[in-house]
Short mmCIF file of C-alpha atoms in Angstrom, two decimals:
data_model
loop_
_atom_site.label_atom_id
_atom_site.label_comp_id
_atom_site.label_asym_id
_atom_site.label_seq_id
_atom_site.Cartn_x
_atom_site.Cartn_y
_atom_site.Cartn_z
CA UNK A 1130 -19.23 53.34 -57.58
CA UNK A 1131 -22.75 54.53 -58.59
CA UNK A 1132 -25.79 53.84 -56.06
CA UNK A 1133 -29.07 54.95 -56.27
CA UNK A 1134 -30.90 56.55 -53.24
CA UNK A 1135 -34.64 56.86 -52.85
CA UNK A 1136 -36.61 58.93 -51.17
CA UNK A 1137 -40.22 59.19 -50.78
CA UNK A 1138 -41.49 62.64 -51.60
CA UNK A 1139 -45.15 64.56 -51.09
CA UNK A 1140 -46.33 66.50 -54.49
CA UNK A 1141 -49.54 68.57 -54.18
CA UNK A 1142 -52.63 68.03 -56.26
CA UNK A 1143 -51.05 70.71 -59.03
CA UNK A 1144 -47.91 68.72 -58.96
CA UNK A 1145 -49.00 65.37 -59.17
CA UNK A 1146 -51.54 66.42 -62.18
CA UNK A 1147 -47.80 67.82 -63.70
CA UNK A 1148 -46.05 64.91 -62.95
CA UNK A 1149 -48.94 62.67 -64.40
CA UNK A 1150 -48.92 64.96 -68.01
CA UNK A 1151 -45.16 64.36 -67.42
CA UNK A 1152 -45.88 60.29 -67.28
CA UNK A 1153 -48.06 60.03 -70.36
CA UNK A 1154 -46.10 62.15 -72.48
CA UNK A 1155 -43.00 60.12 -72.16
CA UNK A 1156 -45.30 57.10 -72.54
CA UNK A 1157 -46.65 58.56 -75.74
CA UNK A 1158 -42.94 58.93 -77.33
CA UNK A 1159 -41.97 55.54 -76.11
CA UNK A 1160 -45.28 53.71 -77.38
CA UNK A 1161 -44.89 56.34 -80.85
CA UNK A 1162 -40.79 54.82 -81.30
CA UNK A 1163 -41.58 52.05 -80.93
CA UNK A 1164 -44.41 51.67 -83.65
CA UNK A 1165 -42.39 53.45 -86.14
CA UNK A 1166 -39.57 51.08 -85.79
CA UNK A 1167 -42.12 48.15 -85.57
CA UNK A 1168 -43.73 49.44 -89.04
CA UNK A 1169 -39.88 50.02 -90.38
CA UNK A 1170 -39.12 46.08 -89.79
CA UNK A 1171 -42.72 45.21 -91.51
CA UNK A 1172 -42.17 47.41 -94.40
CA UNK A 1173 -38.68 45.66 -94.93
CA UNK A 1174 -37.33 49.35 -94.61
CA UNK A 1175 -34.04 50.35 -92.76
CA UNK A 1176 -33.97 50.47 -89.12
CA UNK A 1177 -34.59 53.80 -87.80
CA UNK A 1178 -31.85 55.66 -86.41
CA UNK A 1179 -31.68 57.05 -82.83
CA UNK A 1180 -31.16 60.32 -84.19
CA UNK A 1181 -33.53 59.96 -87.39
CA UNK A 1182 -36.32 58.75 -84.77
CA UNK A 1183 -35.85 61.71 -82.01
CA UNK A 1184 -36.72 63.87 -85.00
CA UNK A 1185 -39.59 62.22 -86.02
CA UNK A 1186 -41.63 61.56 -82.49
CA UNK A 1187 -40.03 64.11 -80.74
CA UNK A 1188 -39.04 67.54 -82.72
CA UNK A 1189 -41.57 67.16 -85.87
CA UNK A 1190 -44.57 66.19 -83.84
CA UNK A 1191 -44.37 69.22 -81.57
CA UNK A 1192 -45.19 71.44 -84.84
CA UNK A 1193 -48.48 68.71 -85.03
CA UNK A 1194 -51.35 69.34 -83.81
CA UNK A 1195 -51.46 65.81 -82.78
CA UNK A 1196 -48.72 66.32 -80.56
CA UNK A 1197 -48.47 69.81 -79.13
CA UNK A 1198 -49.05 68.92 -76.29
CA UNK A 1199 -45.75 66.79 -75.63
CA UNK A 1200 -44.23 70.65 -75.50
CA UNK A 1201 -46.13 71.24 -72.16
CA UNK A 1202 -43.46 68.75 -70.18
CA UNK A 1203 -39.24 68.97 -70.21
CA UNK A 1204 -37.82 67.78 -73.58
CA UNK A 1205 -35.34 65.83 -71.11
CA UNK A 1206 -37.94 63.66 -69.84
CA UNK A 1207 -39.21 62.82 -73.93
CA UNK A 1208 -35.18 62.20 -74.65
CA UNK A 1209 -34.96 59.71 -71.92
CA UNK A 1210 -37.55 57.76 -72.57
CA UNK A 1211 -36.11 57.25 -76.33
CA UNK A 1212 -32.90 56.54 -74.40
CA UNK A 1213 -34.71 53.65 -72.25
CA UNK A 1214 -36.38 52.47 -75.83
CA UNK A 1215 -32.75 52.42 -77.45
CA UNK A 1216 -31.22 50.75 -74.49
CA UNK A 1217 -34.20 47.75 -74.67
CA UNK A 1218 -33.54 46.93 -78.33
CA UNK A 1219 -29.95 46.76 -77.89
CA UNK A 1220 -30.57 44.39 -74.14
CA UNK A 1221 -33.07 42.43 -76.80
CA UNK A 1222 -30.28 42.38 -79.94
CA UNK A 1223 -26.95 41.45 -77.64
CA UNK A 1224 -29.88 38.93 -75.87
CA UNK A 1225 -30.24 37.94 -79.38
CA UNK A 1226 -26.61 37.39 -80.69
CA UNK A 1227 -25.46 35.85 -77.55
CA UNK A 1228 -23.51 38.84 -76.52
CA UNK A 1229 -25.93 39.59 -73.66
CA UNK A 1230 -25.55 36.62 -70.96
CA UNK A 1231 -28.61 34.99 -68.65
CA UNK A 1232 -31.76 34.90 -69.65
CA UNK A 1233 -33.21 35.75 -73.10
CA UNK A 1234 -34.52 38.85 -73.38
CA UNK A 1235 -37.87 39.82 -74.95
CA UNK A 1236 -38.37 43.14 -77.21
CA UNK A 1237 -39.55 45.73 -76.07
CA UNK A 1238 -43.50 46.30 -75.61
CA UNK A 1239 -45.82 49.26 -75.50
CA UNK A 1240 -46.34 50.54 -72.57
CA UNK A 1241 -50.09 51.28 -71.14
CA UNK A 1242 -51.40 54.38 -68.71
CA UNK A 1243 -52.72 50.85 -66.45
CA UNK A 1244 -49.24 49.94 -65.97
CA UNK A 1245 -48.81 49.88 -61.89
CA UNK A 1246 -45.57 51.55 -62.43
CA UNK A 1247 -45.01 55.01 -64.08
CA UNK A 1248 -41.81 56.89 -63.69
CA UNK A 1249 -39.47 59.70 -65.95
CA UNK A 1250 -36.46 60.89 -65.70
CA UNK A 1251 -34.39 63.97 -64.99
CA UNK A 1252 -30.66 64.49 -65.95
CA UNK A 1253 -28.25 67.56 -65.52
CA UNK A 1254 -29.46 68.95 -68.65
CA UNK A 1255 -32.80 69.52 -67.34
CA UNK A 1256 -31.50 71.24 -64.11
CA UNK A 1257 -33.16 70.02 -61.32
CA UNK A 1258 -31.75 71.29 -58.42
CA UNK A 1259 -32.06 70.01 -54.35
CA UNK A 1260 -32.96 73.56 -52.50
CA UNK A 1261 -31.45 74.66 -49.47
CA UNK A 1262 -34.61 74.47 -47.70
CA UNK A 1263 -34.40 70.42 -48.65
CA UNK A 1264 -36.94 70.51 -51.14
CA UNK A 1265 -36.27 68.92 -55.28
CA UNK A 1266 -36.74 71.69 -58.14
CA UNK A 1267 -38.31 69.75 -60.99
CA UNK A 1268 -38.61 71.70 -64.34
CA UNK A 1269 -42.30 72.48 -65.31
CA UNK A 1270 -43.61 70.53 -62.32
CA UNK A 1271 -42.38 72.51 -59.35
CA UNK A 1272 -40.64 72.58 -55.91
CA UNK A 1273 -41.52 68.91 -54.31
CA UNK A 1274 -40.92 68.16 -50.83
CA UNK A 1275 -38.69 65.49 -49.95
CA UNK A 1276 -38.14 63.06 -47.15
CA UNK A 1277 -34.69 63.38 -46.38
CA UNK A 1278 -34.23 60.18 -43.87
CA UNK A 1279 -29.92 60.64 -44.78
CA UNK A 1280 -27.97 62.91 -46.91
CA UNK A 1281 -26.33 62.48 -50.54
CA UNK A 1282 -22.84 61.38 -50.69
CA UNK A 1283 -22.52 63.72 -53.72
CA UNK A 1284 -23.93 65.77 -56.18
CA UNK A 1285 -26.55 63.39 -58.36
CA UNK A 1286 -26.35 63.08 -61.98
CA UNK A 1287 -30.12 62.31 -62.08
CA UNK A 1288 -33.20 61.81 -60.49
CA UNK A 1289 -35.74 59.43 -61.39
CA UNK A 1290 -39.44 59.89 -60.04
CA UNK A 1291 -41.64 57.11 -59.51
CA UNK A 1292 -45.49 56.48 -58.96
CA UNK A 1293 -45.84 52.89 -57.85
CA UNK A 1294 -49.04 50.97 -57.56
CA UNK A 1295 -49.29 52.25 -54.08
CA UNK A 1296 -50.00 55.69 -55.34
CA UNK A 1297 -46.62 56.91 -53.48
CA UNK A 1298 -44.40 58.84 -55.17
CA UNK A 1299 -40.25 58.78 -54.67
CA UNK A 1300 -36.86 60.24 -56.34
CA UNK A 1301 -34.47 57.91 -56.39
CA UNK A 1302 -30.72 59.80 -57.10
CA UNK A 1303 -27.93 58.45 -58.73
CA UNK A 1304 -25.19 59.52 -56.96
CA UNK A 1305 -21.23 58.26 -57.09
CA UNK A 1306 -19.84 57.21 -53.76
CA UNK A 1307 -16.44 58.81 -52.18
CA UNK A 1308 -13.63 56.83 -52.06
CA UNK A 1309 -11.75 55.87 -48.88
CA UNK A 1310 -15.25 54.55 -47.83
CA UNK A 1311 -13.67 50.45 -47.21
CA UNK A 1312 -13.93 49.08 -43.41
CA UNK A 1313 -11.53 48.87 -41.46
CA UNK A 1314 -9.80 44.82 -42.21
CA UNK A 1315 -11.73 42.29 -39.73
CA UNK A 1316 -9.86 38.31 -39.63
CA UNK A 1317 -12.93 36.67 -39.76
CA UNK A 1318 -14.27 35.16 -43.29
CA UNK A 1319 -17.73 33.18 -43.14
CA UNK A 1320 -19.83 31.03 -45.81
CA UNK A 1321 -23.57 30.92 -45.84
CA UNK A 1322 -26.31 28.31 -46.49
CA UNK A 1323 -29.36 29.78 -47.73
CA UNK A 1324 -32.48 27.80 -46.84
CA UNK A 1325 -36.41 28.41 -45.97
CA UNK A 1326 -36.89 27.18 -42.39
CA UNK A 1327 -33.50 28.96 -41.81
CA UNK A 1328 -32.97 32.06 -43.98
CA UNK A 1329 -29.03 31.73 -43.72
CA UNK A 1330 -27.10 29.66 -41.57
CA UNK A 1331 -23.06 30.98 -41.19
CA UNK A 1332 -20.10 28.42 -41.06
CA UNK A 1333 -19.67 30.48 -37.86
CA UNK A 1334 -23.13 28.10 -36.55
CA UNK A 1335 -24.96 31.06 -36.47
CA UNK A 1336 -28.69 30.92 -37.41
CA UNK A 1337 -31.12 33.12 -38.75
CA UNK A 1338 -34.78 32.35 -39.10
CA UNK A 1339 -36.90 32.64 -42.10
CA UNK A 1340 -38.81 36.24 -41.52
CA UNK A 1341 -41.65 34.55 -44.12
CA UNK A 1342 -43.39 37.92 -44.29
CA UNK A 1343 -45.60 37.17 -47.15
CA UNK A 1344 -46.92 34.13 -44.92
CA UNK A 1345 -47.66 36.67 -42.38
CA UNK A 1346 -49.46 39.21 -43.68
CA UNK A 1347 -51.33 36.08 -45.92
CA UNK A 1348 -54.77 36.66 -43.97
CA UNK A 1349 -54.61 40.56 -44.75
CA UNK A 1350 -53.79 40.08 -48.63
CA UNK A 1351 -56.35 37.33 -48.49
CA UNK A 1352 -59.07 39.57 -47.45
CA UNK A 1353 -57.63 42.67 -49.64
CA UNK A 1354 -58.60 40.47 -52.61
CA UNK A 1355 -61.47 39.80 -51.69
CA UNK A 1356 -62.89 43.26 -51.13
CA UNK A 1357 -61.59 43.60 -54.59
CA UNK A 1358 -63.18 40.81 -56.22
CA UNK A 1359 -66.36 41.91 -55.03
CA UNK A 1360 -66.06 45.42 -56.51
CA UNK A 1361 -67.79 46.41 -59.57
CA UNK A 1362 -65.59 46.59 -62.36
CA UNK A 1363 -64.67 49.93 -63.74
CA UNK A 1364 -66.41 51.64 -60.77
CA UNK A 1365 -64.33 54.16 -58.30
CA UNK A 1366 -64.88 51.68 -54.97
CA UNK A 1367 -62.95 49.25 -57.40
CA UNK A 1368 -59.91 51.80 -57.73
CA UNK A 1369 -59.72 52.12 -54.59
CA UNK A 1370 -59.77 48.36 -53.59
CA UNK A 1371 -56.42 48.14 -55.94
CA UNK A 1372 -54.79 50.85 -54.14
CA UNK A 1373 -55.87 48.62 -50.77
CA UNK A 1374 -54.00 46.22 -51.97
CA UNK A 1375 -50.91 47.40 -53.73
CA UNK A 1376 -50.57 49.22 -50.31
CA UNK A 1377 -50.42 45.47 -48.14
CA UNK A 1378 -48.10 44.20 -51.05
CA UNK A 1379 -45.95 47.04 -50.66
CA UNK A 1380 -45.46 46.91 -46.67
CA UNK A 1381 -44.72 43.01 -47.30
CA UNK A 1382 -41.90 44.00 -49.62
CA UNK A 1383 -40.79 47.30 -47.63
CA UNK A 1384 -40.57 45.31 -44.26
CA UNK A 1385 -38.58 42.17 -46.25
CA UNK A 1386 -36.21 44.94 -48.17
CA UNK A 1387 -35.93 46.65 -44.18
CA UNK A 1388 -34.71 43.71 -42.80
CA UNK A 1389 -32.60 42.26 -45.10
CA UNK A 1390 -30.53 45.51 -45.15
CA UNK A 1391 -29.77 45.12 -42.17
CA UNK A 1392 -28.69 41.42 -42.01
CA UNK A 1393 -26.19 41.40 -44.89
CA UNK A 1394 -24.84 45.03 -43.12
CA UNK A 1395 -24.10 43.29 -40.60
CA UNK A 1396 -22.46 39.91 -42.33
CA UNK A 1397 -20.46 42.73 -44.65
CA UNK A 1398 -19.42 44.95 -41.38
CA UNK A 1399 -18.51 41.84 -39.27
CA UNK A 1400 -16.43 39.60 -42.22
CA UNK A 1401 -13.64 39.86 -44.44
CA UNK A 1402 -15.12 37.67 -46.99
CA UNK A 1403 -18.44 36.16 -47.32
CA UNK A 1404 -19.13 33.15 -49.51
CA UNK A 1405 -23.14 31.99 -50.64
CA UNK A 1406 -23.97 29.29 -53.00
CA UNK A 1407 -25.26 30.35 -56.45
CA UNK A 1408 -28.43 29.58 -56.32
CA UNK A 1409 -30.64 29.15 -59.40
CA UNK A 1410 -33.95 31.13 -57.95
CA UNK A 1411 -36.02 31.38 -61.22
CA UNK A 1412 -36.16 27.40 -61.50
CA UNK A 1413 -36.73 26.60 -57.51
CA UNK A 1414 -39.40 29.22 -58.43
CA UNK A 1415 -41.30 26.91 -60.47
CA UNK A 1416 -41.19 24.38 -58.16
CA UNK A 1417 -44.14 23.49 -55.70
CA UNK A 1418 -41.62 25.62 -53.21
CA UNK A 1419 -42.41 28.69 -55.30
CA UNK A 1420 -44.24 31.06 -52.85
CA UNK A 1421 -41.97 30.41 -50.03
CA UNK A 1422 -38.83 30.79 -52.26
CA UNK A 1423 -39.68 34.16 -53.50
CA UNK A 1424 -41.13 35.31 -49.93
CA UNK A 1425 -37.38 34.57 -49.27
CA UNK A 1426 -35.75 36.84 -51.56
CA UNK A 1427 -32.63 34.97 -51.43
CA UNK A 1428 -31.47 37.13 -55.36
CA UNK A 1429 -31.89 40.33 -53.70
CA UNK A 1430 -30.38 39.70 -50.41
CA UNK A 1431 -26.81 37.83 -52.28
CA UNK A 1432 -27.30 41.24 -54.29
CA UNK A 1433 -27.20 43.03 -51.14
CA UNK A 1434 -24.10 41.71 -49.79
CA UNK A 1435 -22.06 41.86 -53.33
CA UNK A 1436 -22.74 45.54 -53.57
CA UNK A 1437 -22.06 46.04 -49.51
CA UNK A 1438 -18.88 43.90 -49.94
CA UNK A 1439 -17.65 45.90 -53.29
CA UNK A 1440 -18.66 49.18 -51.58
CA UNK A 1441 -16.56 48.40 -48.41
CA UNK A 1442 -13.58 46.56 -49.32
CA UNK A 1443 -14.75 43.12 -48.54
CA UNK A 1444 -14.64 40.02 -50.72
CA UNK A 1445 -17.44 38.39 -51.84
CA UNK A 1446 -17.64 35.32 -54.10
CA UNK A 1447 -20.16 32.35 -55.67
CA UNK A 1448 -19.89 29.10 -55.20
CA UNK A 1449 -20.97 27.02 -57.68
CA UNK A 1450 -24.65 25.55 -57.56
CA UNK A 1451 -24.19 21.67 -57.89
CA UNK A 1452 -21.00 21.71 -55.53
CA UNK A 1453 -22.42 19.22 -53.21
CA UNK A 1454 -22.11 21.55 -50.04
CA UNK A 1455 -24.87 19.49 -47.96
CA UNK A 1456 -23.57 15.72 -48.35
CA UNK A 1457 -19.59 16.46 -48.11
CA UNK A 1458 -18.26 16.08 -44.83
CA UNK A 1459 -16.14 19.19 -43.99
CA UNK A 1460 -13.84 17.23 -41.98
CA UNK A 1461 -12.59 14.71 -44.76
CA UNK A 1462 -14.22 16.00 -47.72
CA UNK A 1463 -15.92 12.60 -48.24
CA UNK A 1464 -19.36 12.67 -50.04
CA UNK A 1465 -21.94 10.41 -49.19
CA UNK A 1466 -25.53 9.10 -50.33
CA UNK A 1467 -28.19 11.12 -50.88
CA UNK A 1468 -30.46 12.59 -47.42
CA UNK A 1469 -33.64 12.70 -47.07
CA UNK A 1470 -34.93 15.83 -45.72
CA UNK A 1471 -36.26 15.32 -42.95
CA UNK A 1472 -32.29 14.08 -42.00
CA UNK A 1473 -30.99 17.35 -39.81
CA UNK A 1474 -27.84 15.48 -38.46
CA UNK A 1475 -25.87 13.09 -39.93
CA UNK A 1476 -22.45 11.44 -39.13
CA UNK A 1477 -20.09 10.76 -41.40
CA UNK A 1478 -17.86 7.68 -41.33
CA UNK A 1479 -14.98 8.81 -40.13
CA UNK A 1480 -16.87 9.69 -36.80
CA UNK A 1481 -17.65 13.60 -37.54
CA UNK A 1482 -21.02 14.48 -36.53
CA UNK A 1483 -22.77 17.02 -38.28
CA UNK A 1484 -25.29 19.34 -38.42
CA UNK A 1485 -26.93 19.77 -41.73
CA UNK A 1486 -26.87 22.96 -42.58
CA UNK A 1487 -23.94 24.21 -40.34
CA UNK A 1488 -21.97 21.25 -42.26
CA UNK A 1489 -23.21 23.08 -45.79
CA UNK A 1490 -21.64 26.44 -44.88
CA UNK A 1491 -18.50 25.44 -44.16
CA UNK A 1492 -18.25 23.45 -46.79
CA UNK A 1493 -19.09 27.07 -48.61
CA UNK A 1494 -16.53 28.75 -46.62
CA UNK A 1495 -13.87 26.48 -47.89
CA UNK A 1496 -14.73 26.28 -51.48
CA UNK A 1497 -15.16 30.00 -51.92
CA UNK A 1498 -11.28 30.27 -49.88
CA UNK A 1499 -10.13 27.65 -51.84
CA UNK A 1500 -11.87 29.39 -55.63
CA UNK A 1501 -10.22 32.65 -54.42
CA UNK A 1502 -6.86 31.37 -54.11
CA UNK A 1503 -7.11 29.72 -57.13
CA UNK A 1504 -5.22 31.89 -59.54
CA UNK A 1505 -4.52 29.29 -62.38
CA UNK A 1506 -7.82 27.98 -62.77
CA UNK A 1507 -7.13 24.43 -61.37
CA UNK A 1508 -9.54 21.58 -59.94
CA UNK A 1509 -9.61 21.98 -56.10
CA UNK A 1510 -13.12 21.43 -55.44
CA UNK A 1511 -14.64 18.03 -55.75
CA UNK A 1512 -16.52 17.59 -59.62
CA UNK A 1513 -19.55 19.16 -59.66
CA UNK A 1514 -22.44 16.41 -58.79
CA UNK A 1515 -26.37 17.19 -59.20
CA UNK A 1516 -28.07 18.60 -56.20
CA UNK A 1517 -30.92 16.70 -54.87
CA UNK A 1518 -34.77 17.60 -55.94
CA UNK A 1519 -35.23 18.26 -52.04
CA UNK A 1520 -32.67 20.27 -51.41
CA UNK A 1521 -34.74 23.73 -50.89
CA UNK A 1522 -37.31 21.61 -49.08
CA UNK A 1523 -39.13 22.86 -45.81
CA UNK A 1524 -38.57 20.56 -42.55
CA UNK A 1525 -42.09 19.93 -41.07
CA UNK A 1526 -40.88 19.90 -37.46
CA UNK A 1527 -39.16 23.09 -37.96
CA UNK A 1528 -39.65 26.22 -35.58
CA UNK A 1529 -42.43 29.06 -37.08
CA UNK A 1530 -40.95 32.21 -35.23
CA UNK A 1531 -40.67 34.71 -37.69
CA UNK A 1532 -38.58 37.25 -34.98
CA UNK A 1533 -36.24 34.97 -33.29
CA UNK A 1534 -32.52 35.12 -34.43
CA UNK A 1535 -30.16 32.58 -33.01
CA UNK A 1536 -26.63 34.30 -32.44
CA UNK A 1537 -27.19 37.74 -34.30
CA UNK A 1538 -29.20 40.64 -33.98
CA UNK A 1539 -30.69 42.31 -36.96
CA UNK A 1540 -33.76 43.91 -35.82
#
């Protein structure tokens, strides 16, 4: 299995002025591909070639005096950004063709020296190397000190360094995992609700409240953009307002990343199998829920536990979005009227009582055992029936704490 590892690392002035020549050179390639391919599809001429087009940016404009420059930085880092050019126009023709599922995917675009974001790439042909004294060997940029807060599983087949808008700088390794690295086999199996007063709520009754981080730090960003917007445009104080910023954005999405490791290592470590409902994030996030579903981060922590549960043996599966998980009662499967949501408890006719969300992850649990043991592809989960608009509502009367944890300990 192949996992990336990052690590923040510490370049000097001389090596960050490298490693910026070493951005804008494989920007210049990229952007330089791209237009020639652009102009090829204008002209009505063939498309170029990966080869044909590695010669032309790459190899011929060396000898130019355009372009002699792009010989100052590794020819591995101007090969890989063609590679990441090649790879978006075929993402953009499978998109295309239909070969490509999910969303549609847009061609690729130039890229600009304002992007927040700059980053290249290093493979075993340009032989980096991780010292013995724990610092990276980068060709023509140096030895860079590394934060080493664990060790590689393995020997990396590349490195990828990245300037963010922060102005921080990290190597994230790709690195293959050992195998004999599964847990040892637990009986328990659990389903989870996803919500925003609750963040997840286990079939087990456990529940864990909504972190809302972004909602948190709201009166720092708040007066971050401020002392931007009254900057001068184009002047230095201005620069540095941005960095300001990107620095409070990134501590909101470090501390949410933080703490949702640790939550689904837990679920993975303590459960056989775990079960979430599919949830379709990009159209709850054009709702009038949309800042408080993506302070959730409901994609990335479901991505969390499928790679945990993959990495360690454990069983992870989707249920399916409209399965009406909230109004089925999971002691007779009976589904009833629509709830308002301000409704937190419910009984059912039969004489269950219910808690709402509690009710919804079992109902979870038992249609992700029952899709699992479903070899043949049968019907053994009610028809699918739309989900309410309020669903992914927020209860008014719900608790704010943004630390407590009912029943589990993540922090």
């Amino acid at each position: 299995m192949l996992l990336r590892y990052n690590y923040r690392i510490t370049p000097d002035a001389a090596q960050c002025t490298a490693l910026a020549r070493a951005f804008g050179c494989a920007r210049v390639v990229f952007n330089d591909g791209l237009r020639l391919r652009q102009q090829a599809r204008a002209g009505g001429e063939k498309y170029v070639s990966d080869a044909d087009l590695s010669k032309l940016v790459i190899t011929r404009a060396k000898a130019t005096e355009e372009r002699v420059w792009l010989g100052e930085v590794s020819a591995v880092v101007l090969q890989q950004a063609l590679a990441d050019l090649n790879t978006a126009y075929r993402n953009f023709f499978a998109s295309v063709t239909g070969k490509r599922k999910g969303r549609k995917v847009a061609p690729p675009r130039y890229r600009s020296r304002k992007d927040n974001r700059q980053a290249i790439r290093f493979t075993r042909n340009s032989r980096f190397k991780v010292l013995d004294n724990g610092r990276l060997r980068l060709p023509k940029i140096g030895d860079v000190p590394v934060r080493w807060s664990r060790t590689l599983p393995s020997e990396p087949s590349s490195v990828t360094v990245i300037r963010d808008a922060a102005g921080r700088y990290f190597a994230s390794f790709v690195v293959t995992t050992a195998e004999g690295e599964a847990l040892p086999p637990v009986e328990s199996e659990v389903g989870i609700d996803l919500g925003l007063t609750h963040f997840a709520v286990l079939s087990d009754g456990t529940k864990v409240m909504a972190p809302k981080f972004l909602r948190r730090a709201a009166r720092t960003l708040k007066r971050r953009h401020q002392e931007l917007s009254r900057k001068q445009k184009g002047s230095a104080n201005r620069k540095k307002a941005v960095v300001k910023l990107a620095r409070a954005h990134a501590r909101v999405a470090d501390t949410r990343r933080d703490w949702q490791h640790k939550l689904s290592t837990t679920i993975v470590r303590d459960n056989q199998a775990i079960y979430v409902e599919d949830l379709c994030v990009v159209g709850l996030g054009r709702t009038r829920l949309a800042k408080s579903v993506h302070d959730a981060g409901w994609a990335s922590f479901t991505g969390m536990l499928e790679y945990k549960a993959i990495r360690y043996g454990r069983t992870f599966g989707r249920v399916d979005r409209f399965f009406p998980s909230t109004r089925m009662c999971s002691s007779c499967g009976r589904v009833t009227n629509k709830m308002a949501l301000n409704v937190r408890a419910w009984r059912c006719p039969c004489g269950s009582a219910h808690d709402r969300d509690i009710n919804a992850a079992k109902n979870i649990l038992a249609a992700g055992r029952a899709e699992s043991l479903n070899a043949c592809g049968a019907q053994v989960s009610p028809a699918s029936v739309p989900a309410p608009r309020e669903e992914a509502g927020i209860h008014p009367d719900a608790a704010c704490s943004t630390r407590s944890v009912e029943g589990i300990s993540v922090l």
